[in-house]
Amino acid sequence: MMDLDELKEKWTELDRKLDVNIRLNRQLLSATKLNQTRSSLKRLAVYMGLEAAAWFAIIVVLGNFIYEHISMAQFAVAGVALDVYSIVMLNFLIRQIALALRIDYGKPIATIQKQIEALRVLRIRTIQWGVLAGLVAWVPFMIVLFKVAFGVDIYEAAWVWSNVAFGLALIPVAIWVSKKFGDRMDRSPIIQGLMKSLSGHNLNAAADFLMTLSKFEEEKRVN
């Protein structure tokens, strides 16, 4: 039968082994979550790369359209307007890809979270800008589309400028509504879900993995 000292020694040994196992499990979980985060952001970078390639192709096609119709002001101006829109969207995408690829997974979790949040904000702002500018850009888009697809000139000055003016008028209204009701909408599960969708599935997955890891790190510090 073991005496008290032997029992204490056995208990200490078991406690040491348990601590070792806990540390190994924590290291494994941390590595797993970081790998999941890295994989999600790599997928996001690939998708954004494909999206950027599509915008680049659109820019090239529009450049060719402008060249072919340079002597016809209504088509040249519409093509230039769409080309500028496409170049800005491509620039935003390149910035997002650069942010995604610059994330240093050797940094503290809080630092990585800040980098991912910066990427999320830029992605949402890109979509917001695209939608607001799209309130006006759809007019030259229709002009170019009908000319390319059907060979039809739908340009009519009154129609064009009235729709451009209407689109421009909607922009400050949309911004005002966003600022006026933004806080209330942020508390809505539907709006929160929409914001998550806008920021991208893989970006949300990466943020969720890091949130789990962050909570785990906090529990570790408490213990």
PDB file of C-alpha atoms in Angstrom, residues 62-150:
ATOM      1  CA  LEU A  62     -13.743  48.920 -73.376  1.00  0.00           C
ATOM      2  CA  GLY A  63     -10.422  50.310 -74.582  1.00  0.00           C
ATOM      3  CA  ASN A  64     -10.994  48.595 -77.913  1.00  0.00           C
ATOM      4  CA  PHE A  65     -14.575  49.911 -78.013  1.00  0.00           C
ATOM      5  CA  ILE A  66     -13.357  53.466 -77.365  1.00  0.00           C
ATOM      6  CA  TYR A  67     -10.735  53.140 -80.110  1.00  0.00           C
ATOM      7  CA  GLU A  68     -13.308  51.914 -82.638  1.00  0.00           C
ATOM      8  CA  HIS A  69     -15.797  54.666 -81.793  1.00  0.00           C
ATOM      9  CA  ILE A  70     -13.427  57.536 -81.011  1.00  0.00           C
ATOM     10  CA  SER A  71     -15.076  59.710 -83.680  1.00  0.00           C
ATOM     11  CA  MET A  72     -18.565  59.170 -82.210  1.00  0.00           C
ATOM     12  CA  ALA A  73     -18.734  61.229 -79.036  1.00  0.00           C
ATOM     13  CA  GLN A  74     -21.763  59.522 -77.472  1.00  0.00           C
ATOM     14  CA  PHE A  75     -20.069  56.118 -77.594  1.00  0.00           C
ATOM     15  CA  ALA A  76     -16.540  57.318 -76.803  1.00  0.00           C
ATOM     16  CA  VAL A  77     -17.681  59.223 -73.704  1.00  0.00           C
ATOM     17  CA  ALA A  78     -19.807  56.292 -72.506  1.00  0.00           C
ATOM     18  CA  GLY A  79     -16.880  53.926 -73.026  1.00  0.00           C
ATOM     19  CA  VAL A  80     -14.455  56.218 -71.168  1.00  0.00           C
ATOM     20  CA  ALA A  81     -16.878  56.565 -68.241  1.00  0.00           C
ATOM     21  CA  LEU A  82     -17.204  52.792 -67.930  1.00  0.00           C
ATOM     22  CA  ASP A  83     -13.462  52.341 -68.352  1.00  0.00           C
ATOM     23  CA  VAL A  84     -12.775  54.753 -65.465  1.00  0.00           C
ATOM     24  CA  TYR A  85     -15.319  52.888 -63.318  1.00  0.00           C
ATOM     25  CA  SER A  86     -13.666  49.552 -64.166  1.00  0.00           C
ATOM     26  CA  ILE A  87     -10.147  50.857 -63.470  1.00  0.00           C
ATOM     27  CA  VAL A  88     -11.198  52.131 -60.037  1.00  0.00           C
ATOM     28  CA  MET A  89     -12.836  48.788 -59.207  1.00  0.00           C
ATOM     29  CA  LEU A  90      -9.692  46.948 -60.338  1.00  0.00           C
ATOM     30  CA  ASN A  91      -7.562  49.229 -58.165  1.00  0.00           C
ATOM     31  CA  PHE A  92      -9.713  48.459 -55.121  1.00  0.00           C
ATOM     32  CA  LEU A  93      -9.413  44.726 -55.815  1.00  0.00           C
ATOM     33  CA  ILE A  94      -5.634  44.889 -56.142  1.00  0.00           C
ATOM     34  CA  ARG A  95      -5.467  46.683 -52.781  1.00  0.00           C
ATOM     35  CA  GLN A  96      -7.603  43.958 -51.206  1.00  0.00           C
ATOM     36  CA  ILE A  97      -5.411  41.206 -52.637  1.00  0.00           C
ATOM     37  CA  ALA A  98      -2.298  43.000 -51.346  1.00  0.00           C
ATOM     38  CA  LEU A  99      -3.826  43.263 -47.853  1.00  0.00           C
ATOM     39  CA  ALA A 100      -4.785  39.586 -47.848  1.00  0.00           C
ATOM     40  CA  LEU A 101      -1.320  38.469 -48.942  1.00  0.00           C
ATOM     41  CA  ARG A 102       0.516  40.786 -46.505  1.00  0.00           C
ATOM     42  CA  ILE A 103      -1.041  39.264 -43.383  1.00  0.00           C
ATOM     43  CA  ASP A 104       1.722  37.938 -41.138  1.00  0.00           C
ATOM     44  CA  TYR A 105       0.519  34.822 -39.298  1.00  0.00           C
ATOM     45  CA  GLY A 106       3.513  34.987 -36.986  1.00  0.00           C
ATOM     46  CA  LYS A 107       2.109  38.127 -35.374  1.00  0.00           C
ATOM     47  CA  PRO A 108      -0.088  38.116 -32.253  1.00  0.00           C
ATOM     48  CA  ILE A 109      -3.730  37.131 -32.775  1.00  0.00           C
ATOM     49  CA  ALA A 110      -4.939  40.678 -32.031  1.00  0.00           C
ATOM     50  CA  THR A 111      -2.678  42.050 -34.787  1.00  0.00           C
ATOM     51  CA  ILE A 112      -3.936  39.510 -37.319  1.00  0.00           C
ATOM     52  CA  GLN A 113      -7.524  40.346 -36.361  1.00  0.00           C
ATOM     53  CA  LYS A 114      -6.856  44.044 -37.022  1.00  0.00           C
ATOM     54  CA  GLN A 115      -5.400  43.229 -40.450  1.00  0.00           C
ATOM     55  CA  ILE A 116      -8.399  41.091 -41.357  1.00  0.00           C
ATOM     56  CA  GLU A 117     -10.789  43.777 -40.117  1.00  0.00           C
ATOM     57  CA  ALA A 118      -8.997  46.339 -42.320  1.00  0.00           C
ATOM     58  CA  LEU A 119      -9.489  43.987 -45.269  1.00  0.00           C
ATOM     59  CA  ARG A 120     -13.156  43.515 -44.378  1.00  0.00           C
ATOM     60  CA  VAL A 121     -13.730  47.290 -44.189  1.00  0.00           C
ATOM     61  CA  LEU A 122     -12.001  47.877 -47.531  1.00  0.00           C
ATOM     62  CA  ARG A 123     -14.050  45.120 -49.169  1.00  0.00           C
ATOM     63  CA  ILE A 124     -17.344  46.519 -47.880  1.00  0.00           C
ATOM     64  CA  ARG A 125     -16.346  50.062 -48.854  1.00  0.00           C
ATOM     65  CA  THR A 126     -15.475  48.818 -52.346  1.00  0.00           C
ATOM     66  CA  ILE A 127     -18.934  47.334 -52.747  1.00  0.00           C
ATOM     67  CA  GLN A 128     -20.543  50.473 -51.346  1.00  0.00           C
ATOM     68  CA  TRP A 129     -18.598  52.657 -53.783  1.00  0.00           C
ATOM     69  CA  GLY A 130     -19.426  50.309 -56.641  1.00  0.00           C
ATOM     70  CA  VAL A 131     -23.145  50.428 -55.857  1.00  0.00           C
ATOM     71  CA  LEU A 132     -23.246  54.229 -55.430  1.00  0.00           C
ATOM     72  CA  ALA A 133     -21.267  54.867 -58.614  1.00  0.00           C
ATOM     73  CA  GLY A 134     -23.393  52.236 -60.332  1.00  0.00           C
ATOM     74  CA  LEU A 135     -26.431  54.495 -59.841  1.00  0.00           C
ATOM     75  CA  VAL A 136     -24.873  56.638 -62.583  1.00  0.00           C
ATOM     76  CA  ALA A 137     -22.696  54.117 -64.440  1.00  0.00           C
ATOM     77  CA  TRP A 138     -25.688  52.083 -65.626  1.00  0.00           C
ATOM     78  CA  VAL A 139     -26.495  54.828 -68.160  1.00  0.00           C
ATOM     79  CA  PRO A 140     -23.243  54.572 -70.188  1.00  0.00           C
ATOM     80  CA  PHE A 141     -23.390  50.813 -69.631  1.00  0.00           C
ATOM     81  CA  MET A 142     -26.738  50.613 -71.447  1.00  0.00           C
ATOM     82  CA  ILE A 143     -25.416  52.789 -74.278  1.00  0.00           C
ATOM     83  CA  VAL A 144     -22.360  50.551 -74.771  1.00  0.00           C
ATOM     84  CA  LEU A 145     -24.323  47.323 -74.288  1.00  0.00           C
ATOM     85  CA  PHE A 146     -26.963  48.128 -76.916  1.00  0.00           C
ATOM     86  CA  LYS A 147     -24.307  49.256 -79.382  1.00  0.00           C
ATOM     87  CA  VAL A 148     -22.139  46.133 -78.913  1.00  0.00           C
ATOM     88  CA  ALA A 149     -24.941  43.575 -78.594  1.00  0.00           C
ATOM     89  CA  PHE A 150     -27.501  44.918 -81.047  1.00  0.00           C
TER      90      PHE A 150
END
